[in-house]
């Protein structure tokens, strides 16, 4: 490692522009005639400027000190111009991480201008212009005594308060309440603080029993919520985003819809939009919509998007259990495995009792009894007189329990209810994991062509009656009824370079897709030693052999050197013997090779293989150090040329080859990439599914290793605390008993790996970060930019390459539609907008540097563009440069011959993080459900860690 660092430092003097011509003198002369602040020097890209020093010194330190470095004057070849705004912008953006107001002091990158590249066109977006004509708003606090924990009850209390006092104490005002401790009004109430007494009547249906509940409600003035700051932002002025004003408008608009539909955060659902359809396993689909107010260049925009999700069917509990298990439960007792599955499905679901006539008391299920109902007894009184559940229900309710072989539902504090006496309450969203069949059904139900989705969005806006609602009138809110019309541009596709041995050496993709006919991969890998394991009982040995031979032939045609024969014959094994089978094939191959090792394993898996895939990957990559390629049995039986081509592309990059590169990369023509050694990072964090409170999150970072081609990416992964979004291991230090303070982390290791692969230090960093919500932008940028800085400084005190930090968002709700669905020149085959469509006006942020890019061709349904937010940019990209680079990179994705929807480094990071979840060995969750210690992931073997094993 020390030798690597010394090589890294020595490289400081050796790194230079790849082409130096006779223009050097002219560049120096030009530089001398420029104002000092506009001079861009070669060292500026890897030696920190004074402004970067201020930024870095403001961050938490680990003891590294920067050295003063005297700038020399010169100009890099490959840059078309110098941009003088850099120094001033960095001064304005100096960070103070030790300050409580550090988030407020950080300014995101402002928009440098608008893109001009590409063919102009008009698209529509699911954004609706929203006007606020009302005056300033007022914010009040609400305190209810006794304390109420139910939002539904809190809102019922406030509704009754408004009904009783609107015409008197509230001065005719109609307030909006968020269900917690906050209330908003248009203008002021007649008081600054007032206490109200509110009585609610709780009547048990069918019993005649009436219970009166009394609450004290104190409403107290907090502050004026002025609209001045919001109006300045919408005019494009650099001001802090007025989150409070935006939140108030959001609450008002949600209150309008929440009175008619079931609200879950910013989503609202109702069976009236579309008849629910069964998904299997006791679930059904409900249609709804997403609603959010956003500040944009055209003004305030109401973003409306359709949503379909899973709800629990309102069934008798026994019927639900039968559907979950897909078996008869009326006559047979549950096995331990069945009981565990049912308990997991039922926990948290609300049920109502059916054995008491019209009395329908509701309970939330907390678990299941360990014993069948017929054996279950409980203490009847303090004297511990015991009674069975069967006897109790017979004596107290006259109810005879029929299915005594089933367990009871556990509700409340050690209360038991027979399954047959309960029915699931309607309108409960299912938040646990769906199985494969349920996901397929949900996707099929929710999939809509663009024209249909646009019409349904318009219908939703029409049904919501925003213009006629009394809350909208009270607050002076007007919502447009038409989708926003926007000027967009379609960026040109890049030329791709393939191997000169093929008929087509260069290729220009059409409408975001192409194939490998007449093409050979630009760098074919070599596979000398391979074997095949067949885990599928339905695939015969001769079928597996024939499939492997066709795959080998396809790989050879694509340009790989691939040995025709396997090391040993196809080995058949049972799925539950995966570890034994893998080790047998690995060591049997090694014995036959006598010194050489197996390089590739082809694995044929059953179509439904459960944990087999994950186990296989974990053993191959962390135990044996073996690259594997899995194939499902259904594809072995029904072989298609496209499937074999895609497999050959995956195998090639896994074995160290490259499929294609951008022609502009080979001709040194990519702005701010080709001029100096540039490393492109991708990073993502994947979190455990809802309900898994003890599982860690997995972070992954990949980095390009082949400048100037930027096509090969090495990945690193780590486990970190549950649902922690900040990547903890970007940079780290620890105390070693022998070596003292040691530095490490993913960024540092990937920088060293780049140096080892290219022989040069990265002089520019482009960092694509996936999976960050808008509310986390500040926190992620502060923490992770700091980690990047420290990682660089740990290699060389003065080594600070300029960083561009871009957040990639796919889980947003903006959709783009063609302005004319009948015009085939403006849509692809699926009816979606053309790949390369970019938008950076009207629906984008008023001042910050963001854009929407639909880089892929649609397959089915409505395409979702990726939303890119350039949060920090020391490389001074223009809008055209970052948009074009991002779009062009989407054509270099290794696993298929299509442009993809997210920039490949971010995509690869997601794949690596997903893969690493298989590396975690199962462990018993702690009693309190919280993970106290994060167990490190097993390290990847050296033979695979530098390869694109995750593809």
Steps between C-alpha positions, in 0.01 A plus 500: 500500500785743587656438158163577339477830686855597402423421138185708534700797632773468239233511233424861593777622273430253220129564440437719201257560220504204261579720200742792509548685174636826370217690666674503839677832445185658367312376805758652734490830316122498512507423872737787575259742335203379707383645832661304784171361637416345163823308453459119506827320567587130469572470872162644587339165428706309752650760733246672716431866434480749785124478488505122513734534797242713678234244420713211620616673816137553597441124499570259787872411490692181559841656546597537132649835405512649155827641367513838336550450132604778267280509192671513163330658205393294203195368323385142460451375152147381439324783687331737261484793735568623851219572740561780740206446731662211682697690766212723598256214520725293724544795734125531533464127563753456780381234742495521876430151618552584865229760491141412582398697194735314267211388280388859458852620418540245220377618163427242236645553154308768315389439144780611260256550215268291287590226256484569127617168354249272328183517295234718658155360564195556722404256775237502774566431867267391781552836671212744548567871548378610843437861595479641852296818504448512876685712754764381745411193701508446875643208693345384830592221740239251620508315832232243580446375856486212580769418246374336183721265295258437214508740204145396416374589848700825507341608173154404624551724806615792284214449254254522790679813631469675163135395472423643846704820490566606140228763494598638842842457662682415174380816327355313201842352421530146365829362635696206368632249755780249434376245755790569737591824675471748214213709366505757218263782410471756222553819699478531878253350745334749741722376786865411566416219741172334596379181668198307373307211651386248241269205561488200268239228511614139452201277432549121481311387192184301576539504879342829595809564715618862475832621635577871527864606463616846605823674391672830573647662189740796526569695179796737524652738243855406393603712201404664174587292194582770249481430127770759418788250505303253287415763242866603479602138441243459225639813334838325481674686782760323714322458833467219751213271405195605711408148610236617749300688237517205260399258778192710583382496140570126485294440818210707365491315168530164674214589736281554196565147376534323836133565581399270215781245482726291725822697554842337543753782508486668159306208350122479501303186409140398446316207341290751303784574255510144372344176617751313722651189342635196683879462521498160676591416857209701645602830337329726250604805298371851573542792263590842632720798432803689627477872567774750583556873459839607360670833428594505130608750236142543380379567856349269757420165344267227624652165402228233455594140418306176498578226749386141544588308813406191698227502767389217724173345382218557755445127552416279796837421658481126432434566133799738493722234663389242243600740221837579660588130531317400182368187675205366694515622860146409601582136578876485553713658775779742409861385492766709674605643161137582412446663837810718456389609152147583618629690803727709278215579260243586770713703741386862509173441313178635651204268540143536625313238697198331344372284788316782682231592250512872417781572746806522278791581730831540322838361605853492358661156470830468686561127452362147519461264792756222512228244575187408303182671619368173643798474739523866595414597860539833679461636858145621556571705811767603749456165682638339181185299434562363149249470217538386145433738211243256359303496828526876546355583159220245549403627845541876446393544137314177426747449216623150413852498357512257208866510392670416827810363318601852392692742723335810647580854400688687770378860538564772752643395835486119496149486359401213272243491223408193291588550132147408392352781712698774324485681169769725351408870499482654153750760377831374643804551285734199489855616576684167518688330220302369203589166344591461133148416381350795689759739355429369149125543550540851642725609212254359247210685662684832535671496159351767273601639165593870511180626339281306747704620796476861388122474468467338845712774659276766348195308620645487854554877504145549374358268771685685776313827428785721619330813369171438683636392839436728798854456631645606164276808498589580862874502425473651152640197317428446130615185318518486120305224328755435222836328505803729472632536146881517488769553241733199508794381291590157364875447541677309222607142567878446521702295251614170652830329418519124450792275407656553159469125433123536462315624192360798689792669674301808602129528560247777561208361708148574381224579752705375794552138391715284275636143480828313458447388140818558297675637811768368731571624852780754503706303756414132518595313814649151509330202664726196505354296784128476563245253634125470535280398794136411436276555804173449309337156507305577183813562290661182369878472469500502119275810499739680734799400283330625184414831668858549619637433152266758347601752766870434437445542127321833553785623721754407233298671227482814716881517515597307813761224516300218654610138537242279329510222760437518877764379745266228630161380366178671608446422868141461626420585861209566733426865589534426873855369442635819344812535718605138459435510124698821446799375695492165322504662153762756604744247648431230240587755232813606689614137529459447128675829410793426735610852583245716319163595645144514376417846360128490424204302627176477302211411732156385384240581766135398544253772403397532866828466682441674836831567680707296249611797289619703797679205660677421175620858454615527862705181486649573157602859572599494868618141544625352172593814305309385194301693238159346434224542246152378598233398248138405571373166376226662288765676291696177458194333347403797288826646374484837323785672318440824694522315832830334405640834380410667829662214693816532291514875575471432874762225494743718305498786751501263799816344362672836452405592142324806361197485272502846345635847568402847391675598177553849644691344790753338267542823303543709821190709432289469819496842670634496857586130478748455216728794582646368827476168690142490627340246731122455504342361816157351555360451852179359645359372828233230510289459811325192639135452424228641718461300819862378512615712794816304569658482153780741409502727198750426222712773338680453170743721311635430151766696311623503141842341450574554132541867415440632239242231410313515837332166441645259760387546860644336810260479795525491878224426752448532875229444760392794715234582763135434422355757257809723521515694171843661546771265373710431809804338340584756232794598720601360837788497745583254773775436751724204424717367787805471272453763227327769705231708329391327179285654227276316258150496354337440164595830332866466595520139381330579169735795437797269554338240276461761223869589530598134482280439192586815302839603635364848571332685783143622452515876454123540491219325690141463377279341766152370413305426818178299483222451753494838674173681570481880482478529877841329529687707241677727749596224739631262231697771319663628820598157627602330177682795340696526823586127478618541139723791604653304788558192284690710246704679768594169663691412181672835453451801726465737204300260284153646457352432154188704423175317569163503326233343721178397323198336666298265280132454584273241346235484773336829413159560346562714193383345174558642153256445214515575131302809402347297216457127565411439135829642371724193458805725445475628859453165676662159512320171432348494849349848458750660740716804436821435307817391681729796559214738588627753752313774688668775704233772486154577646454192726859510630623688808493882475871541583675166558677288236265211417355334193276210397643254249313213337802312363324172421240368259177383660412132501156500660313748714599864539871583516631677807780750430793514739535822700860620532593761762849650470552596865868593480715575196864608519556390140262765367293285268266682267145366476576348158819332623354320803177411319684365195754307710224342708294405194800357314608289797154339502595332169800322659305276741663158477206261543294576190495680166268777615548841651393482864288729715766582762865589444696169512731570799192560717335192348807286571514625859139390544579155357804463727302599809221260407754220451670566834176437689543132407836500680340552839473174688163444673505582869246497779350847545548656846214492748429873475499482120793743466840405369764596758808403298549515125678187387747583216432342164736217405776640273496427130773272374787666314415316178160670473518831690655699211255360244141602427374193688166670578387520135 
